[in-house]
């Protein structure tokens, strides 16, 4: 089976989530994201974990001159996926997504950049071609040809391994196409501007109708004029945003050349999809969709001339694409609408999150009730309604609720039934945004062992691990609850052989102001030193007591921290029991592959998951949003006193009673 989707707008994140929901459980082998303005932290939250949970190898290609991310916030590049900055004269304007499985594929070409504005919802136009059961059609073959050429193009520079990666995906698509059963599939072809402009690949008219939507045009309207002249339509419908579009009445009248035309004035809000043109010949509609603006560089230029790399899809026989809902006027009436710039219909001034809940403030009192929704990252499908601000009110408070995300937006319904969304704001937390404490936790110096006669130690098979000298810190008195340090023994003579390693003192001691001493790491945990150093580099303090690791630090959501620690510590052996957090909020994880049990305090219920390779706790829980984590099994145990079977098996293995575990955990959280 093969199908071409043109009746909906599905972002790449939606395509990944749909693959997660496949009833056949098919694995995803390759995930390729390519576009301008790549925001890696955003993709690491909403796309990379989804793809890797499906067993995919992930690659992200972006314009080296247009990076939209802060590198200090990037965590998984190079480790979890290939990031390939690409040099391209004029910009890497093409927006392409390839999802390739054993017997299925999804290819999407559209107008959304791989960042929050471009992938924030399903309101950008993507032409999606879907294949199943080893089927293929012309468009995957076209994409394979383009990917194969890309590394060798004049002026395009990328790392050698990045070019090899694109060639491998091109080869997989080519093999799929060659070996596929004869299935003509949708009449969809890929257009590129390597040596011909996209405009030159539009067939010559005349046509009965031409619909055009493109917010950006040349100042003189030359490209729009050339498109209309090439298709020679009997009638034109042009979609514009009243104050965001570059069209004017004079420009449009000049481009039309006397042809009948209507202007559809669209609501003043975020652009709803990519640029497109569609035309009708008889009863058959044709469309050209993609990223290109109706400008000389974007639509009438070529990559060879430095116009940037662009892609579009030409389809035939598909449904009529809607420009959107708006009011119709004439080209002459467009000038009259330009006098007053319409402001945004719904504006949130901000949101504040504290112990009392979430407080949301509007710029002005709402004439209609405003629905408030929250999200962990603003990605499609992640919004959850929290409640409403009544009509006539300019603010409202909402009680604390588990799973609230930091991204907040409002929405209201107009009289005509259309929905208006505010721009998103980010909930301000005075507690977490306060000035960091000056308190620091420093390693306790190891005591010098006393010399004892012993046989010479054999030469180690590997080089000894270098000793990291801690930065000197101001000495602080040890609280009474902390064990007193043993006095150092005399330094052994140079000729004395090394003595066996004694039981170390606690790895960390709290400085003044800490409420209690940190747990001790016993001697048998020496192999954990690398992991502890990695935690310390993140500002986390780690220790173990009664078989349970404790992780503390200046972090808000403890779930991702516990997941990272579980993944690292499991390298030295399983099971691993971890409690990460502080007096206000903490999370407990018991991890013994493939079973993971989670208690996210102050919620008093157990969650059970099964996580199988190549996924691990870190990849599953990196986003911190439990609602979107796949792999949960069994019922949600509503009471802390009702343990799931997987947890009881782990506790039996490590020799800890369930009542003892609960008592130990509640010593922090109460």
PDB file of C-alpha atoms in Angstrom, residues 445-592:
ATOM      1  CA  UNK A 445      40.396  14.470  51.440  1.00  0.00           C
ATOM      2  CA  UNK A 446      41.299  10.804  51.650  1.00  0.00           C
ATOM      3  CA  UNK A 447      43.214   9.824  54.818  1.00  0.00           C
ATOM      4  CA  UNK A 448      46.807   8.790  54.296  1.00  0.00           C
ATOM      5  CA  UNK A 449      47.106   5.040  54.959  1.00  0.00           C
ATOM      6  CA  UNK A 450      49.532   3.824  57.602  1.00  0.00           C
ATOM      7  CA  UNK A 451      52.451   1.722  56.309  1.00  0.00           C
ATOM      8  CA  UNK A 452      52.147  -2.003  56.837  1.00  0.00           C
ATOM      9  CA  UNK A 453      54.457  -4.725  55.608  1.00  0.00           C
ATOM     10  CA  UNK A 454      53.129  -6.411  52.541  1.00  0.00           C
ATOM     11  CA  UNK A 455      54.357  -8.239  49.483  1.00  0.00           C
ATOM     12  CA  UNK A 456      55.124  -6.030  46.474  1.00  0.00           C
ATOM     13  CA  UNK A 457      52.014  -5.407  44.459  1.00  0.00           C
ATOM     14  CA  UNK A 458      51.992  -6.855  40.923  1.00  0.00           C
ATOM     15  CA  UNK A 459      52.282  -4.482  38.007  1.00  0.00           C
ATOM     16  CA  UNK A 460      48.749  -3.488  36.951  1.00  0.00           C
ATOM     17  CA  UNK A 461      47.558  -4.597  33.522  1.00  0.00           C
ATOM     18  CA  UNK A 462      46.327  -1.111  32.724  1.00  0.00           C
ATOM     19  CA  UNK A 463      47.568   2.331  33.552  1.00  0.00           C
ATOM     20  CA  UNK A 464      46.342   3.600  36.916  1.00  0.00           C
ATOM     21  CA  UNK A 465      43.500   6.071  36.891  1.00  0.00           C
ATOM     22  CA  UNK A 466      44.848   9.623  37.316  1.00  0.00           C
ATOM     23  CA  UNK A 467      44.018  11.353  40.563  1.00  0.00           C
ATOM     24  CA  UNK A 468      41.902  14.487  40.211  1.00  0.00           C
ATOM     25  CA  UNK A 469      42.989  17.143  42.717  1.00  0.00           C
ATOM     26  CA  UNK A 470      39.986  19.069  44.012  1.00  0.00           C
ATOM     27  CA  UNK A 471      40.022  22.843  43.961  1.00  0.00           C
ATOM     28  CA  UNK A 472      40.782  24.198  47.468  1.00  0.00           C
ATOM     29  CA  UNK A 473      37.705  25.379  49.319  1.00  0.00           C
ATOM     30  CA  UNK A 474      37.173  27.210  52.575  1.00  0.00           C
ATOM     31  CA  UNK A 475      37.147  24.788  55.481  1.00  0.00           C
ATOM     32  CA  UNK A 476      33.800  24.361  57.173  1.00  0.00           C
ATOM     33  CA  UNK A 477      32.926  22.724  60.483  1.00  0.00           C
ATOM     34  CA  UNK A 478      31.404  19.293  60.234  1.00  0.00           C
ATOM     35  CA  UNK A 479      27.835  19.127  61.630  1.00  0.00           C
ATOM     36  CA  UNK A 480      27.383  16.965  64.737  1.00  0.00           C
ATOM     37  CA  UNK A 481      25.523  14.288  62.781  1.00  0.00           C
ATOM     38  CA  UNK A 482      28.501  13.665  60.521  1.00  0.00           C
ATOM     39  CA  UNK A 483      31.053  11.017  61.520  1.00  0.00           C
ATOM     40  CA  UNK A 484      34.261  12.543  62.793  1.00  0.00           C
ATOM     41  CA  UNK A 485      37.213  12.145  60.422  1.00  0.00           C
ATOM     42  CA  UNK A 486      40.026   9.885  61.495  1.00  0.00           C
ATOM     43  CA  UNK A 487      43.397  11.569  62.101  1.00  0.00           C
ATOM     44  CA  UNK A 488      45.847  10.984  59.288  1.00  0.00           C
ATOM     45  CA  UNK A 489      48.545   8.446  59.871  1.00  0.00           C
ATOM     46  CA  UNK A 490      52.261   9.259  59.290  1.00  0.00           C
ATOM     47  CA  UNK A 491      53.349   9.353  55.708  1.00  0.00           C
ATOM     48  CA  UNK A 492      55.018   6.056  54.756  1.00  0.00           C
ATOM     49  CA  UNK A 493      58.674   5.968  53.886  1.00  0.00           C
ATOM     50  CA  UNK A 494      59.483   5.942  50.181  1.00  0.00           C
ATOM     51  CA  UNK A 495      60.711   2.350  50.360  1.00  0.00           C
ATOM     52  CA  UNK A 496      57.523   1.031  51.939  1.00  0.00           C
ATOM     53  CA  UNK A 497      55.309  -1.010  49.603  1.00  0.00           C
ATOM     54  CA  UNK A 498      51.754   0.216  49.033  1.00  0.00           C
ATOM     55  CA  UNK A 499      49.243  -0.883  51.633  1.00  0.00           C
ATOM     56  CA  UNK A 500      45.802  -2.316  50.900  1.00  0.00           C
ATOM     57  CA  UNK A 501      43.172   0.353  50.342  1.00  0.00           C
ATOM     58  CA  UNK A 502      41.407   1.116  53.642  1.00  0.00           C
ATOM     59  CA  UNK A 503      37.697   1.771  54.017  1.00  0.00           C
ATOM     60  CA  UNK A 504      37.303   5.381  52.870  1.00  0.00           C
ATOM     61  CA  UNK A 505      35.639   8.144  54.790  1.00  0.00           C
ATOM     62  CA  UNK A 506      32.478   9.666  53.308  1.00  0.00           C
ATOM     63  CA  UNK A 507      33.013  10.859  49.737  1.00  0.00           C
ATOM     64  CA  UNK A 508      31.342  14.201  50.458  1.00  0.00           C
ATOM     65  CA  UNK A 509      30.707  16.329  53.505  1.00  0.00           C
ATOM     66  CA  UNK A 510      28.203  19.161  53.645  1.00  0.00           C
ATOM     67  CA  UNK A 511      29.427  22.683  54.096  1.00  0.00           C
ATOM     68  CA  UNK A 512      27.856  24.991  56.649  1.00  0.00           C
ATOM     69  CA  UNK A 513      24.155  25.487  56.087  1.00  0.00           C
ATOM     70  CA  UNK A 514      23.350  21.931  54.885  1.00  0.00           C
ATOM     71  CA  UNK A 515      20.618  20.232  56.923  1.00  0.00           C
ATOM     72  CA  UNK A 516      22.243  16.830  57.297  1.00  0.00           C
ATOM     73  CA  UNK A 517      25.367  14.876  56.354  1.00  0.00           C
ATOM     74  CA  UNK A 518      25.378  13.129  53.013  1.00  0.00           C
ATOM     75  CA  UNK A 519      25.356   9.303  52.790  1.00  0.00           C
ATOM     76  CA  UNK A 520      28.620   7.450  52.736  1.00  0.00           C
ATOM     77  CA  UNK A 521      29.935   5.487  49.777  1.00  0.00           C
ATOM     78  CA  UNK A 522      31.429   2.187  51.058  1.00  0.00           C
ATOM     79  CA  UNK A 523      34.702   0.725  49.869  1.00  0.00           C
ATOM     80  CA  UNK A 524      33.124  -1.705  47.418  1.00  0.00           C
ATOM     81  CA  UNK A 525      31.777   1.279  45.458  1.00  0.00           C
ATOM     82  CA  UNK A 526      35.219   2.346  44.289  1.00  0.00           C
ATOM     83  CA  UNK A 527      34.380   1.518  40.650  1.00  0.00           C
ATOM     84  CA  UNK A 528      31.656   4.177  40.800  1.00  0.00           C
ATOM     85  CA  UNK A 529      34.231   6.971  40.934  1.00  0.00           C
ATOM     86  CA  UNK A 530      33.886   7.871  37.247  1.00  0.00           C
ATOM     87  CA  UNK A 531      30.118   8.187  37.516  1.00  0.00           C
ATOM     88  CA  UNK A 532      30.380  10.269  40.705  1.00  0.00           C
ATOM     89  CA  UNK A 533      32.825  12.635  39.005  1.00  0.00           C
ATOM     90  CA  UNK A 534      30.413  12.996  36.061  1.00  0.00           C
ATOM     91  CA  UNK A 535      27.575  13.806  38.470  1.00  0.00           C
ATOM     92  CA  UNK A 536      29.749  16.356  40.249  1.00  0.00           C
ATOM     93  CA  UNK A 537      30.474  18.062  36.911  1.00  0.00           C
ATOM     94  CA  UNK A 538      26.702  18.642  36.623  1.00  0.00           C
ATOM     95  CA  UNK A 539      26.555  20.029  40.147  1.00  0.00           C
ATOM     96  CA  UNK A 540      24.987  16.885  41.627  1.00  0.00           C
ATOM     97  CA  UNK A 541      26.180  15.199  44.818  1.00  0.00           C
ATOM     98  CA  UNK A 542      25.966  11.408  44.994  1.00  0.00           C
ATOM     99  CA  UNK A 543      26.296   8.902  47.801  1.00  0.00           C
ATOM    100  CA  UNK A 544      24.876   5.543  48.846  1.00  0.00           C
ATOM    101  CA  UNK A 545      23.279   4.454  52.098  1.00  0.00           C
ATOM    102  CA  UNK A 546      21.518   1.196  52.928  1.00  0.00           C
ATOM    103  CA  UNK A 547      21.737   0.170  49.275  1.00  0.00           C
ATOM    104  CA  UNK A 548      19.973   3.299  47.968  1.00  0.00           C
ATOM    105  CA  UNK A 549      21.799   5.974  46.004  1.00  0.00           C
ATOM    106  CA  UNK A 550      20.962   9.554  46.925  1.00  0.00           C
ATOM    107  CA  UNK A 551      21.397  12.366  44.359  1.00  0.00           C
ATOM    108  CA  UNK A 552      20.966  16.016  45.354  1.00  0.00           C
ATOM    109  CA  UNK A 553      21.624  19.279  43.550  1.00  0.00           C
ATOM    110  CA  UNK A 554      20.090  22.479  42.267  1.00  0.00           C
ATOM    111  CA  UNK A 555      17.631  20.921  39.823  1.00  0.00           C
ATOM    112  CA  UNK A 556      13.860  21.269  39.581  1.00  0.00           C
ATOM    113  CA  UNK A 557      12.420  18.089  38.049  1.00  0.00           C
ATOM    114  CA  UNK A 558      14.162  15.090  39.674  1.00  0.00           C
ATOM    115  CA  UNK A 559      12.819  12.459  37.239  1.00  0.00           C
ATOM    116  CA  UNK A 560      15.367  13.061  34.411  1.00  0.00           C
ATOM    117  CA  UNK A 561      18.175  13.259  37.012  1.00  0.00           C
ATOM    118  CA  UNK A 562      17.239   9.897  38.500  1.00  0.00           C
ATOM    119  CA  UNK A 563      17.019   8.401  35.002  1.00  0.00           C
ATOM    120  CA  UNK A 564      20.496   9.651  34.041  1.00  0.00           C
ATOM    121  CA  UNK A 565      21.948   8.300  37.289  1.00  0.00           C
ATOM    122  CA  UNK A 566      20.220   4.933  36.846  1.00  0.00           C
ATOM    123  CA  UNK A 567      21.631   4.582  33.331  1.00  0.00           C
ATOM    124  CA  UNK A 568      25.180   5.472  34.412  1.00  0.00           C
ATOM    125  CA  UNK A 569      25.250   3.384  37.578  1.00  0.00           C
ATOM    126  CA  UNK A 570      23.707   0.333  35.886  1.00  0.00           C
ATOM    127  CA  UNK A 571      26.916   0.042  33.860  1.00  0.00           C
ATOM    128  CA  UNK A 572      28.537  -1.306  37.039  1.00  0.00           C
ATOM    129  CA  UNK A 573      25.781  -3.779  37.796  1.00  0.00           C
ATOM    130  CA  UNK A 574      22.072  -4.078  38.451  1.00  0.00           C
ATOM    131  CA  UNK A 575      19.713  -3.607  40.170  1.00  0.00           C
ATOM    132  CA  UNK A 576      20.080   0.105  40.933  1.00  0.00           C
ATOM    133  CA  UNK A 577      17.946   1.966  43.492  1.00  0.00           C
ATOM    134  CA  UNK A 578      18.071   5.773  43.324  1.00  0.00           C
ATOM    135  CA  UNK A 579      16.390   8.654  45.116  1.00  0.00           C
ATOM    136  CA  UNK A 580      16.996  12.079  43.538  1.00  0.00           C
ATOM    137  CA  UNK A 581      15.649  15.375  44.801  1.00  0.00           C
ATOM    138  CA  UNK A 582      15.208  17.468  47.905  1.00  0.00           C
ATOM    139  CA  UNK A 583      12.778  18.059  50.773  1.00  0.00           C
ATOM    140  CA  UNK A 584      10.126  19.515  48.445  1.00  0.00           C
ATOM    141  CA  UNK A 585      10.194  17.074  45.554  1.00  0.00           C
ATOM    142  CA  UNK A 586      11.999  13.844  44.812  1.00  0.00           C
ATOM    143  CA  UNK A 587      11.804  10.785  42.600  1.00  0.00           C
ATOM    144  CA  UNK A 588      12.716   7.173  43.327  1.00  0.00           C
ATOM    145  CA  UNK A 589      13.663   4.654  40.646  1.00  0.00           C
ATOM    146  CA  UNK A 590      14.352   0.934  40.889  1.00  0.00           C
ATOM    147  CA  UNK A 591      15.999  -0.236  37.662  1.00  0.00           C
ATOM    148  CA  UNK A 592      16.746  -3.837  36.742  1.00  0.00           C
TER     149      UNK A 592
END
